[in-house]
XYZ file of C-alpha atoms in Angstrom:
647
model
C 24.261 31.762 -56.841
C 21.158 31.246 -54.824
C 18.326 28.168 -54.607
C 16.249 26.516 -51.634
C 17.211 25.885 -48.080
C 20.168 24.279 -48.022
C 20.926 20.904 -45.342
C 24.536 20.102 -46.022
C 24.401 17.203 -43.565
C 21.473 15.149 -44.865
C 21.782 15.886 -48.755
C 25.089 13.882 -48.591
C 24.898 10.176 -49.272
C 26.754 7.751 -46.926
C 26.104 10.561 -43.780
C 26.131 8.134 -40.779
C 23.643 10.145 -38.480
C 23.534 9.188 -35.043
C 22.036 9.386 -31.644
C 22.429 12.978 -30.522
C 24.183 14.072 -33.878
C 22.925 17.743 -34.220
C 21.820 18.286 -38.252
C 22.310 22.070 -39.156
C 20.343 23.499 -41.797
C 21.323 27.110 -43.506
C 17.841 28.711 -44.091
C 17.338 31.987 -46.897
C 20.645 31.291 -48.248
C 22.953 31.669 -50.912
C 26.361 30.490 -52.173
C 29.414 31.499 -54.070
C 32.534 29.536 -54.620
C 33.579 26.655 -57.206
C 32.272 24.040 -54.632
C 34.951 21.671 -54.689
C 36.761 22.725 -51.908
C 35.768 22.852 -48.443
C 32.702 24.727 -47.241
C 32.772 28.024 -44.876
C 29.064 29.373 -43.433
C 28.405 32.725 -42.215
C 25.343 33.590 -40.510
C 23.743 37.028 -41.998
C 26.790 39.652 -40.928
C 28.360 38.127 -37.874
C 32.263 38.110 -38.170
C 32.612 34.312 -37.762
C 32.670 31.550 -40.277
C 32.425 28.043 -39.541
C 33.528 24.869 -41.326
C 31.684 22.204 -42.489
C 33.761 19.274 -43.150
C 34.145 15.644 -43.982
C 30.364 15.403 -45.523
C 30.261 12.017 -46.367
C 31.060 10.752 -42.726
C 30.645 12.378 -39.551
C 30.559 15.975 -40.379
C 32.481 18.719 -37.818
C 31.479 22.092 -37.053
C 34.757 24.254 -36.156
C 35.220 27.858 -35.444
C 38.123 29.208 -37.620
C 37.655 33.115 -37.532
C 36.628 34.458 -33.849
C 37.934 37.477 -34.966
C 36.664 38.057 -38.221
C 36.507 36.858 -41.660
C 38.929 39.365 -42.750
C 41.740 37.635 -41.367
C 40.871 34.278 -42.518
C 42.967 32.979 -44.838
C 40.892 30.376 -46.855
C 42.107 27.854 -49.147
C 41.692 27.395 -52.965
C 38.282 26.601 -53.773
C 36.235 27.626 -50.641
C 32.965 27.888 -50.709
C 30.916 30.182 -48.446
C 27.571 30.268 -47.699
C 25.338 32.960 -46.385
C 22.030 32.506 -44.209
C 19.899 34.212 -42.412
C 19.954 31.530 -39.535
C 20.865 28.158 -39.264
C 18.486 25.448 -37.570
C 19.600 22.888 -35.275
C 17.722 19.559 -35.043
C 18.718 16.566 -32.978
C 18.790 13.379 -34.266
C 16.253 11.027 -32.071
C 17.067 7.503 -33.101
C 14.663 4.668 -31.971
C 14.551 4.443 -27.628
C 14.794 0.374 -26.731
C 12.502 0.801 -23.549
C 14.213 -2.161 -21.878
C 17.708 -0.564 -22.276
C 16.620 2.909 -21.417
C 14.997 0.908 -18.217
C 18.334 -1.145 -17.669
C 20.357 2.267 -17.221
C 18.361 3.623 -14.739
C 18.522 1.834 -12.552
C 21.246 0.516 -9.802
C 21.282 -2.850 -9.484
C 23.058 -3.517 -6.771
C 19.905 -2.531 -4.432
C 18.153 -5.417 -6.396
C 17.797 -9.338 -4.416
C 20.047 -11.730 -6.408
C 22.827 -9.484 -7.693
C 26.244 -9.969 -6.272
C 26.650 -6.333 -4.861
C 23.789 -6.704 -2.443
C 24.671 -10.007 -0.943
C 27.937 -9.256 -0.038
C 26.747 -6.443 2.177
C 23.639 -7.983 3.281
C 22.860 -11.180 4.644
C 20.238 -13.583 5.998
C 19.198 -14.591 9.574
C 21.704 -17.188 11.133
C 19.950 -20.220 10.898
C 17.877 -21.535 13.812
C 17.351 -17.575 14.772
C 14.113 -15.933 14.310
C 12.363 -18.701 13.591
C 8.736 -17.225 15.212
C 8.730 -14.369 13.257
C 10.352 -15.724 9.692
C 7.011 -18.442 10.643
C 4.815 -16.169 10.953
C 5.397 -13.787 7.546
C 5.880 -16.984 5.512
C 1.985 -17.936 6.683
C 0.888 -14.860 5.567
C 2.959 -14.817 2.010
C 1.148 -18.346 1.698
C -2.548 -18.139 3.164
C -4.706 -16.686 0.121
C -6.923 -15.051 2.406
C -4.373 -13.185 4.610
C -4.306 -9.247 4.117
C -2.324 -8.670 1.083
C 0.026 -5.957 2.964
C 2.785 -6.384 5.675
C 4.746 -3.421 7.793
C 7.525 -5.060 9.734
C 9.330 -2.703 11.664
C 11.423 -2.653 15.044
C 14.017 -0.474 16.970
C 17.394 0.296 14.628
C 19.660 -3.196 14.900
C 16.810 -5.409 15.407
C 17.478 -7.315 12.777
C 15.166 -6.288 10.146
C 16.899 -6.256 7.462
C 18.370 -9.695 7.797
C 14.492 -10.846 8.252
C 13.825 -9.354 5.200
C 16.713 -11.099 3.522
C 15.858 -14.667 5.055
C 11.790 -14.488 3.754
C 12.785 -13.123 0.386
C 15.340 -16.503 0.209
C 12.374 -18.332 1.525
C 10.271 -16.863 -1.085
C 12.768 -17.331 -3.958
C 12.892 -20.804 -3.447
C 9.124 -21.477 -3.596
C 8.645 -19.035 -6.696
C 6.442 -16.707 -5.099
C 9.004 -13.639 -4.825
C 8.004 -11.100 -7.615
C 10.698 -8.576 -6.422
C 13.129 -7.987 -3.923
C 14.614 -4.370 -3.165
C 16.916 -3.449 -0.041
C 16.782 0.361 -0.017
C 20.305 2.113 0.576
C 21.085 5.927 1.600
C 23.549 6.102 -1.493
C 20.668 4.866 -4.178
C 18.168 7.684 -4.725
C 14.781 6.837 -4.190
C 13.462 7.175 -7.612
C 15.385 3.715 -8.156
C 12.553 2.118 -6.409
C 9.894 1.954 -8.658
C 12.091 0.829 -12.202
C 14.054 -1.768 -10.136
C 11.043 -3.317 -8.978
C 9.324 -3.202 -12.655
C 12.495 -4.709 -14.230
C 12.730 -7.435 -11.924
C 9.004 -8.418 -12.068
C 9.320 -8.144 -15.931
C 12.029 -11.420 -15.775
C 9.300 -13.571 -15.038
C 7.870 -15.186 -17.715
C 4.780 -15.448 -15.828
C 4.706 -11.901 -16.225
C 5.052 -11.394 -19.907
C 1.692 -9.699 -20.487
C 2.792 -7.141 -18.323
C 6.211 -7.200 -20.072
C 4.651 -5.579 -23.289
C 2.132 -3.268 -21.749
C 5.205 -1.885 -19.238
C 7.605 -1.964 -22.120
C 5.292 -0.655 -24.955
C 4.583 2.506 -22.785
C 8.217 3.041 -22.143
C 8.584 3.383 -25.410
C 5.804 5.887 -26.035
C 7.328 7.947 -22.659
C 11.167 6.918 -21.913
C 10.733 10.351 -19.708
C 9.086 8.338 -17.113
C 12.291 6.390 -15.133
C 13.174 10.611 -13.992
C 9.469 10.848 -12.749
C 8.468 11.523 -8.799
C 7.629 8.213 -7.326
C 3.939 8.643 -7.448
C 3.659 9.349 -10.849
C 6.216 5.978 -11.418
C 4.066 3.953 -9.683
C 1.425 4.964 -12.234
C 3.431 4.242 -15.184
C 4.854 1.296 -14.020
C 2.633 -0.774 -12.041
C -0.904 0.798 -12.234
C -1.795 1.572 -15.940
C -0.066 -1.055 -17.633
C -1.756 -3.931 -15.039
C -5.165 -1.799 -15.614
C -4.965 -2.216 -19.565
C -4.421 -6.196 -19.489
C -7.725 -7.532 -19.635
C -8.687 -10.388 -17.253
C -8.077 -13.117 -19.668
C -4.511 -12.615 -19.864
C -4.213 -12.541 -16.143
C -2.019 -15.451 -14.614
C -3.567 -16.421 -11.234
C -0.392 -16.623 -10.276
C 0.697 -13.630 -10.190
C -1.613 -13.305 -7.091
C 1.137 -15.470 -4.924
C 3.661 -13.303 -5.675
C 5.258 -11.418 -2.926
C 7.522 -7.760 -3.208
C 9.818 -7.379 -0.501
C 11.178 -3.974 0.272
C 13.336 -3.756 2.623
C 14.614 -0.350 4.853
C 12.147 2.603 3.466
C 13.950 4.932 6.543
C 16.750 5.028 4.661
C 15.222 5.907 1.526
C 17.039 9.256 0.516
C 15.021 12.478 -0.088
C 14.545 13.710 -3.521
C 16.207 16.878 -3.471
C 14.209 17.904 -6.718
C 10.655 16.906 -4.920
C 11.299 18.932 -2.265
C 10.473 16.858 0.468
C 11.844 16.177 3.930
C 13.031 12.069 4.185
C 9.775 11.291 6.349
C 7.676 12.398 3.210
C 9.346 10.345 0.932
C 8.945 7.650 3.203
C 5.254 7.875 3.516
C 4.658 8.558 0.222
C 6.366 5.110 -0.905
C 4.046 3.170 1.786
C 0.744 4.896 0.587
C 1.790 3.785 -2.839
C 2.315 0.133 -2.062
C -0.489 0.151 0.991
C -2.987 1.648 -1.652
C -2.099 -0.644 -4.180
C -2.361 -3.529 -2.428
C -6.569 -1.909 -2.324
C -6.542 -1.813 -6.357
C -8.347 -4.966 -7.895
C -5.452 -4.248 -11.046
C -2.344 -4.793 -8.694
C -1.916 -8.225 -7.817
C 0.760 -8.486 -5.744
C 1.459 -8.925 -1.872
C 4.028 -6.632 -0.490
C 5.835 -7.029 2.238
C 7.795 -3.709 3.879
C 10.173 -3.179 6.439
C 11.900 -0.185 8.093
C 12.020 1.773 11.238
C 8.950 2.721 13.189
C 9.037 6.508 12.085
C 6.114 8.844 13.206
C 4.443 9.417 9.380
C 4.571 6.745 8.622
C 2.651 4.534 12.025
C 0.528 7.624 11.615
C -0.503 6.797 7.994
C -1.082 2.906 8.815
C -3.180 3.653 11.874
C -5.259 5.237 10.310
C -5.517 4.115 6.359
C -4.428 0.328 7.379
C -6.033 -0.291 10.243
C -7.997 -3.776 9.930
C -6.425 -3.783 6.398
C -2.803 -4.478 7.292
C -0.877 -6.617 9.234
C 1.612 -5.045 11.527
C 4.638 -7.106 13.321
C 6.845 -4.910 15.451
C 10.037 -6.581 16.377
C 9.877 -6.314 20.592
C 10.369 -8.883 23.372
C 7.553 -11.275 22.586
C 9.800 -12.795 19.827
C 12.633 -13.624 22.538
C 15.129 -11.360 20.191
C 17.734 -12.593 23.943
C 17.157 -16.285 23.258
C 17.896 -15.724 19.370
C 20.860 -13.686 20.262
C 22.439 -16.278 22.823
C 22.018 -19.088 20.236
C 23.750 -16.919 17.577
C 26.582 -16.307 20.420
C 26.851 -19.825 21.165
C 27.241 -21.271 17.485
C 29.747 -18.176 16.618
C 31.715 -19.648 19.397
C 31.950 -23.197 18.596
C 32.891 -22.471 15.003
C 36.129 -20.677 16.650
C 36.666 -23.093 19.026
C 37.803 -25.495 15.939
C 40.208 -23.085 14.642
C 42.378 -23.318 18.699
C 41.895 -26.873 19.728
C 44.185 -25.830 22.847
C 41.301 -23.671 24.104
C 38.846 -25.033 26.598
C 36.087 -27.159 25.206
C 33.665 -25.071 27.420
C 34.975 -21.873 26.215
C 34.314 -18.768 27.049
C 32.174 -20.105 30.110
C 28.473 -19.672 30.825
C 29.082 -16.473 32.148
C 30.840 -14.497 30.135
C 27.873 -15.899 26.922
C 25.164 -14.402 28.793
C 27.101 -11.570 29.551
C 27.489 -10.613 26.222
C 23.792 -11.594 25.478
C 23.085 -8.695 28.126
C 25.020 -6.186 26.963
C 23.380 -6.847 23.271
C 20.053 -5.445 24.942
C 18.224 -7.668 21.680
C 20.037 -5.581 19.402
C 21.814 -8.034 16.696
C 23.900 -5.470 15.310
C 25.826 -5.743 18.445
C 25.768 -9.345 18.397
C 27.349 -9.441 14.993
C 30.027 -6.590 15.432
C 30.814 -8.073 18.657
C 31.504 -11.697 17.629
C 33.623 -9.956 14.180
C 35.360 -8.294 16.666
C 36.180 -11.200 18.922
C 37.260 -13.219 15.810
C 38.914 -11.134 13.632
C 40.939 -8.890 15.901
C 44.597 -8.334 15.907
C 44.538 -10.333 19.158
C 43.830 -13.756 20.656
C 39.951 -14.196 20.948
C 40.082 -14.569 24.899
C 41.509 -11.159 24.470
C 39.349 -9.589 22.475
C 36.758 -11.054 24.516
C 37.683 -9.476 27.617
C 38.431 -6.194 26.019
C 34.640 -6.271 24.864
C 33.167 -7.203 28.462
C 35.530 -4.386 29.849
C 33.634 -1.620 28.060
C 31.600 0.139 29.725
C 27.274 -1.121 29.040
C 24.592 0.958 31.025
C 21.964 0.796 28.923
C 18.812 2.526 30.306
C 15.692 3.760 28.708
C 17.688 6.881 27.651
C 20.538 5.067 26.361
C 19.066 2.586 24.868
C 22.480 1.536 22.451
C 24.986 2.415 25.152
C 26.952 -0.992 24.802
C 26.718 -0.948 21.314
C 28.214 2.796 20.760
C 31.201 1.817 23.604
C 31.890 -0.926 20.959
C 31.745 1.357 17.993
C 34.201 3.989 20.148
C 36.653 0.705 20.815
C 36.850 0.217 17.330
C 37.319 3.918 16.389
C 40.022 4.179 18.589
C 41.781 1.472 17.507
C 42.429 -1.718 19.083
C 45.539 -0.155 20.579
C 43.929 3.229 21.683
C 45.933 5.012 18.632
C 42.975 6.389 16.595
C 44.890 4.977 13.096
C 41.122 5.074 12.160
C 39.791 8.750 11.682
C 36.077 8.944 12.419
C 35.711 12.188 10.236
C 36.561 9.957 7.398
C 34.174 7.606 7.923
C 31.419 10.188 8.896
C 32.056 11.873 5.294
C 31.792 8.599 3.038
C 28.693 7.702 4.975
C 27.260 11.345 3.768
C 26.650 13.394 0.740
C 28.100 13.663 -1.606
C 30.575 11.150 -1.662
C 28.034 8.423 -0.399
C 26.994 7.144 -3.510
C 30.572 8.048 -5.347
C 33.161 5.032 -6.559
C 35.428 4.137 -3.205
C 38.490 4.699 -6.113
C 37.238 8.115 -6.422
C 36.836 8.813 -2.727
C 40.794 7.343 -2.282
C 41.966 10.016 -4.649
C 39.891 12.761 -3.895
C 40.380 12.532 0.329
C 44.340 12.084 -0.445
C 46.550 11.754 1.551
C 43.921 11.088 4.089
C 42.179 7.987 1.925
C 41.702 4.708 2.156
C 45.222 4.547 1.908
C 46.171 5.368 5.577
C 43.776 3.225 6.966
C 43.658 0.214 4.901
C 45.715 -1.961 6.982
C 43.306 -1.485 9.973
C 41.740 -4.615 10.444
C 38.649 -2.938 12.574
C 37.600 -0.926 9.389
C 36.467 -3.810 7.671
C 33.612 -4.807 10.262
C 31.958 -1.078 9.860
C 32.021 -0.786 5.975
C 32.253 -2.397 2.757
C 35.867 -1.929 1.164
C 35.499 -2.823 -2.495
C 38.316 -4.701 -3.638
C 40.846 -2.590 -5.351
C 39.705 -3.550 -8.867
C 36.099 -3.148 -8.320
C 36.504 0.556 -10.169
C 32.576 1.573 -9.513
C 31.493 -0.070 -6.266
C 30.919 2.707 -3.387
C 31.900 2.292 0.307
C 29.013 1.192 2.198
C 28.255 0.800 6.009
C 26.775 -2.406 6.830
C 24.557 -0.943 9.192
C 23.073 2.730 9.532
C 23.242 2.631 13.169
C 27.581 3.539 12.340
C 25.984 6.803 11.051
C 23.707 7.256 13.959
C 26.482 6.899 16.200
C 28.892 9.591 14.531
C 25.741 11.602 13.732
C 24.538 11.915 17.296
C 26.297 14.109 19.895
C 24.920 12.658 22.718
C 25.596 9.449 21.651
C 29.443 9.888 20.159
C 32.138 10.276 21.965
C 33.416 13.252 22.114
C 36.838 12.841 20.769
C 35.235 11.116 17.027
C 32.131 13.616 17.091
C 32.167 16.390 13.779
C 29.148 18.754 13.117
C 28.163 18.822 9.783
C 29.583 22.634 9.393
C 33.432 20.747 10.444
C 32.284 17.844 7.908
C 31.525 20.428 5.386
C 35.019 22.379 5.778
C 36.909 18.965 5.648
C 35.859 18.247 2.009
C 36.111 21.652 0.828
C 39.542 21.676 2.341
C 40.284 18.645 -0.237
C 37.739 20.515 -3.073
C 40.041 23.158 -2.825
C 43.320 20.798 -3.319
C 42.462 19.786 -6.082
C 41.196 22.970 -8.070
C 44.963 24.098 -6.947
C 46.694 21.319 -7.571
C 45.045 18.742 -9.512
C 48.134 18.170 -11.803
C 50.222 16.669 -8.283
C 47.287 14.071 -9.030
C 48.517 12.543 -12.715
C 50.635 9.965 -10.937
C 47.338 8.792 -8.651
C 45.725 6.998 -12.241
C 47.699 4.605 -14.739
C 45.490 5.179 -17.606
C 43.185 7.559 -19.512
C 40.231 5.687 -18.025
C 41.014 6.007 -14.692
C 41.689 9.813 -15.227
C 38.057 10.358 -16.823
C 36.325 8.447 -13.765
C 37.336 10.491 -11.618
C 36.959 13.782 -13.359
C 33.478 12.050 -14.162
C 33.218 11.913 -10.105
C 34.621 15.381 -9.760
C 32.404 17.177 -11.902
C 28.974 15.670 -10.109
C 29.830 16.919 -6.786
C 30.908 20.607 -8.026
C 26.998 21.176 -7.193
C 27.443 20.407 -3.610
C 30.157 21.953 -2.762
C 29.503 25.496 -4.492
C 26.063 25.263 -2.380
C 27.892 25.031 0.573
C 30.070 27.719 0.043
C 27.176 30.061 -0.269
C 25.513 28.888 2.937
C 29.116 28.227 5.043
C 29.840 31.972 6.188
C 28.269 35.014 6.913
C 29.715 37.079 4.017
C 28.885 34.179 1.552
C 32.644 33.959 0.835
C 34.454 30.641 2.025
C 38.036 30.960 0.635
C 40.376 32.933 0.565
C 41.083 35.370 -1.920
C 44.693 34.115 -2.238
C 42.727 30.491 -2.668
C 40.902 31.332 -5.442
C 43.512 33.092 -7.220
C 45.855 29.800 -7.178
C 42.880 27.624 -8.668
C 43.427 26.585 -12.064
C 40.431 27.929 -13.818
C 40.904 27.158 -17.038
C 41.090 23.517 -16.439
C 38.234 23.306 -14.190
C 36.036 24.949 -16.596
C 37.223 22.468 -19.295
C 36.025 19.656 -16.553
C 32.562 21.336 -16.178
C 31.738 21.818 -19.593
C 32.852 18.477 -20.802
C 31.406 16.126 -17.894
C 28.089 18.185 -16.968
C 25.284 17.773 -19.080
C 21.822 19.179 -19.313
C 22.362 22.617 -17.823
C 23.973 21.260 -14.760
C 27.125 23.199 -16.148
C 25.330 26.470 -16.434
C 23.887 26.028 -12.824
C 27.151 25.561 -11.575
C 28.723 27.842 -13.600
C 26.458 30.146 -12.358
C 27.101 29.245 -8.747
C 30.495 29.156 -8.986
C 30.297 33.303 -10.277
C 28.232 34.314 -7.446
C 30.553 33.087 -4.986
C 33.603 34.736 -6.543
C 32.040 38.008 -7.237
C 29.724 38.765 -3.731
C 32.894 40.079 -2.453
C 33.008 42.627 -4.751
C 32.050 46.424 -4.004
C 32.448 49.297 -6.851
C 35.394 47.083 -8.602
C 36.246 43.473 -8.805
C 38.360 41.780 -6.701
C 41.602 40.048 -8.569
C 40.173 37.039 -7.802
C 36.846 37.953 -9.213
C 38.539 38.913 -12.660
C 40.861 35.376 -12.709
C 37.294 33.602 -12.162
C 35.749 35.814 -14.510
C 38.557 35.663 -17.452
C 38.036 31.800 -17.565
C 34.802 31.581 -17.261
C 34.423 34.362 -20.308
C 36.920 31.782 -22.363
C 35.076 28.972 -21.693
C 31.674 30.420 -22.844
C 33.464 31.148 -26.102
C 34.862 28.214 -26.497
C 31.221 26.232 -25.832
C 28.932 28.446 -26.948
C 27.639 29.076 -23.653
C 25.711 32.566 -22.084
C 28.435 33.371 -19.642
C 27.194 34.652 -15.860
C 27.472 38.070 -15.185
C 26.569 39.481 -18.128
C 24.500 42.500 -15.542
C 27.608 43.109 -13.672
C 29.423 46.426 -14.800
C 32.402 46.110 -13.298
C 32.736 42.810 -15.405
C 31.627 44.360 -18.745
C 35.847 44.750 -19.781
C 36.267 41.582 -19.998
């Protein structure tokens, strides 16, 4: 029996086709069988069949013969149908553009969401007052240059500046969009974050539909390089709303962005982190030139060479530059901070002096800050919230050793930082490699549950009850399941980045960071079932496999580049791995040919130790990773190795 081209997904009524469903058509073929039974395909002469089931629902494709129809034993009834090929067509249902905008992007970078506040926060009131004066006359005065570059040495307060205007700004209605940049949010969050924020105001509804009506003609676009965003979401949608739509208030509106030097590269773009950094500020500084783009924006970040080399030149006359230095009495600021820190812990022990700690010992702390208020802050958590009596903690502060010079500019603040790495008692409970590798790719931007698990037994778990840790990081709380770790200030990083900075005993290279987490990498591709009791529930499993799987890339790249021979374990090591059930994890978890990539990486590493023959490790890696390509339908690696071709 033969007739037309043959769709035995869409010709059945009641098919629910989805999102993603794949729709298989049997072209050039023909039939034989009573056809009320189920329904076998075979494509031209190749000894597989495959069932289509269950038509009138969600219909399953399943392999039943992988070694030929000859041994399949079909039932009463089959039906089997020949074609020359079969096509594959995805369904594409309908793209909401504001949904496919909302999951793109990370909120918690955003001003007003929960995640951001608890890490960040505003100037102490009654400190920078100059400064916060002298931005908020510029976000007001029409006439003022519609572009702002604050910047200042690292723990000069910045970021809490940026905090206190966009507050400022909030509460007058004039702050469009607020972003506080993060070395754990990739950079191409910028630009949608921004967009979806300004798109809540209902000021801003004509740009609302333009934005959102080309979303939906190219949801592509939240994946684009950040000048092509800034196109697609600011630039051609403000240039196609014509001038009678325009709100003239949109012109008071202000977009704070807050810490571009810690905008992370795009490792897809190519670029070094300087790059990136200037090629955000051109966007925004030549922006702020096009008659379409409305907005003020105000930017903040360290003084980094591109970029004062772009606004010298391009923004001179055009932009208004405030550098953070001693004109705005950062000591003054700093001593009244001190003093009010002081006299909200003098009402917690009455029995202390009311004069406490003395005139002295304030401004000696104000000296040792050298007008850095990240020292101020970690000095006064410290001082409060130590396992000690304040006066103790106090002295134990002034007895550290402070020469700042010109050279060592953060010299009092990185003897702090070694205190509290040490542990209050001097017993190092609190492992700096630890907190150098959550601060760094790729666990940086991972769920702090996932990091527990994966660094065990060297997690959170042995450090938890060390009341110092809690004054360098965020710790989410234990049922916040998604929520990274996160180092309230970047200067931790520069500190345990920075050899001559570090102390010796806490400094790591990144090679010894590198060989730590493969250590653990390792662990758990040998061991992972020693990990079932670590989870209570199926979720909890899959989030961390979900983890798992996304730093696979990382680590296999390191391998390659770790040794000489381009072979980092053992042969024994790869031999105890559990192939099969890694391969399951990559196949299921990675999506869009990030499992053939790392597939592919994971094969070259195995086999570049072998000469004439494979290695047994080579063939265990090999085996699996031929049973897995079966089983998904995947090109294995390899397939130009001879010694391989037995498998």
């Amino acid at each position: 029996m033969s007739g037309p081209a043959t769709d035995y997904f869409t010709n059945s009524e009641g098919v629910n086709l989805e999102h993603g469903m794949k729709v298989v058509m049997a072209r050039n073929s023909h039939h034989h069988g009573p056809e009320d039974g189920p329904v076998y395909m075979q494509i031209a002469d190749k000894p597989t069949l495959i069932q289509v089931t269950d038509l009138n629902n969600n219909p399953t494709v399943i392999d039943l013969a992988a070694e030929g129809i000859s041994n399949a034993q079909l039932p009463p009834g089959a039906t089997i149908v020949k074609a020359e090929a079969l096509i594959e067509n995805e369904v594409q249902a309908p793209v909401n553009p504001l949904k496919r905008l909302q999951e793109s992007i990370v909120f918690s970078a955003l001003f007003g969401f929960s995640a951001l506040h608890a890490t960040v926060e505003p100037c102490h009131p009654k400190t920078r007052v100059e400064v916060q004066s002298i931005i908020m006359s510029w976000a007001t005065n029409p006439y003022s240059k519609r572009f702002l570059w604050l910047s200042g040495p690292a723990a000069s307060g910045k970021t809490a500046i940026s905090m206190s205007i966009a507050e400022a700004l909030s509460k007058q209605h004039l702050l469009g969009a607020g972003y506080f940049c993060s070395p754990h949010i990739r950079s191409s969050n910028l630009i949608p974050a921004l967009a979806h924020q300004l798109i809540q105001d209902p000021r801003l509804g004509p740009l609302r539909h333009e934005l959102l009506g080309s979303l939906e003609k190219n949801p592509n676009a939240v994946t684009d390089g950040i000048e092509v965003q800034f196109e697609k979401f600011f630039l051609d949608p403000l240039r196609r709303i014509s001038e009678g739509y325009r709100n003239p208030e949109w012109r008071r509106l202000v977009l704070v962005i807050d810490g571009i030097d810690e905008c992370p590269p795009e490792v897809s773009a190519g670029f070094h982190v300087p790059s990136i950094q200037k090629m955000v500020v051109n966007a925004f500084y030549a922006a702020t030139e096009d008659p379409a783009f409305p907005f003020r924006v105000l930017m903040s970040g360290r003084p980094v060479v591109p970029v004062q080399s772009y606004l010298a030149k391009a923004g001179e006359g055009k932009a208004l530059d405030i550098f953070l230095d001693e004109k705005f009495h950062p000591e003054a600021d700093i001593e009244f901070y001190i003093r009010t820190k002081c006299a909200e812990l003098l009402a917690n022990f009455p029995e202390y002096p009311r004069d406490w700690p003395g005139e002295e010992k304030i401004l000696t702390l104000v000296r040792k800050a050298s007008g850095l208020f990240a020292y101020a802050v970690l000095a006064m958590w410290f001082i409060t919230h130590g396992k000690r009596l304040p006066t103790a903690q106090l002295d134990c502060i002034l007895g550290l050793p402070d020469v700042t010079t010109e050279e060592k500019p953060f010299a009092a603040l990185d003897a702090l930082y070694a205190k509290i790495l040490s542990g209050e008692d001097g017993d190092a409970v609190l492992p700096a490699m630890w907190v150098a590798v959550i601060a760094s790719e790729p666990l940086q931007s991972l769920p702090a549950q996932f990091v527990d698990r994966f660094l065990e037994p060297e997690g959170l778990g042995a450090v938890r009850i060390y009341p110092g840790l809690a004054s360098l990081l965020r710790i989410p709380k234990s049922e916040d399941k998604t929520i990274p770790y996160k180092l309230y200030h970047q200067t931790v990083k520069d500190y345990l980045d920075d050899p001559n900075r570090c102390d010796p005993s806490f400094y790591t290279t990144p090679t010894q960071r590198k060989e730590y987490l493969l250590q653990r990498y390792l662990f758990v591709l040998k061991d992972h079932e020693a990990r079932q009791g670590l989870w209570t529930n199926d979720q909890e499993r899959d989030q961390f496999l979900d983890s798992f799987a996304s730093t696979v890339p990382h680590f296999e790249t390191w391998i390659s580049e770790l040794s000489s021979d381009k072979v980092y374990f053992k042969p024994e090591d790869y031999l105890a791995c559990d192939v099969d059930w890694f391969m399951r994890v990559l196949f299921e978890r990675l999506k869009g040919g990030a499992e053939a990539e790392a597939t592919q990486a994971i094969y070259d590493n195995v086999h570049r130790d072998c000469q004439g023959l494979c290695t047994p490790a080579c063939r265990h890696w090999r085996s699996a990773i031929t049973r897995a390509r079966r089983e998904y339908s995947y090109e294995a690696p390899g397939n130009d190795c001879n010694c391989c071709t037995a498998l």
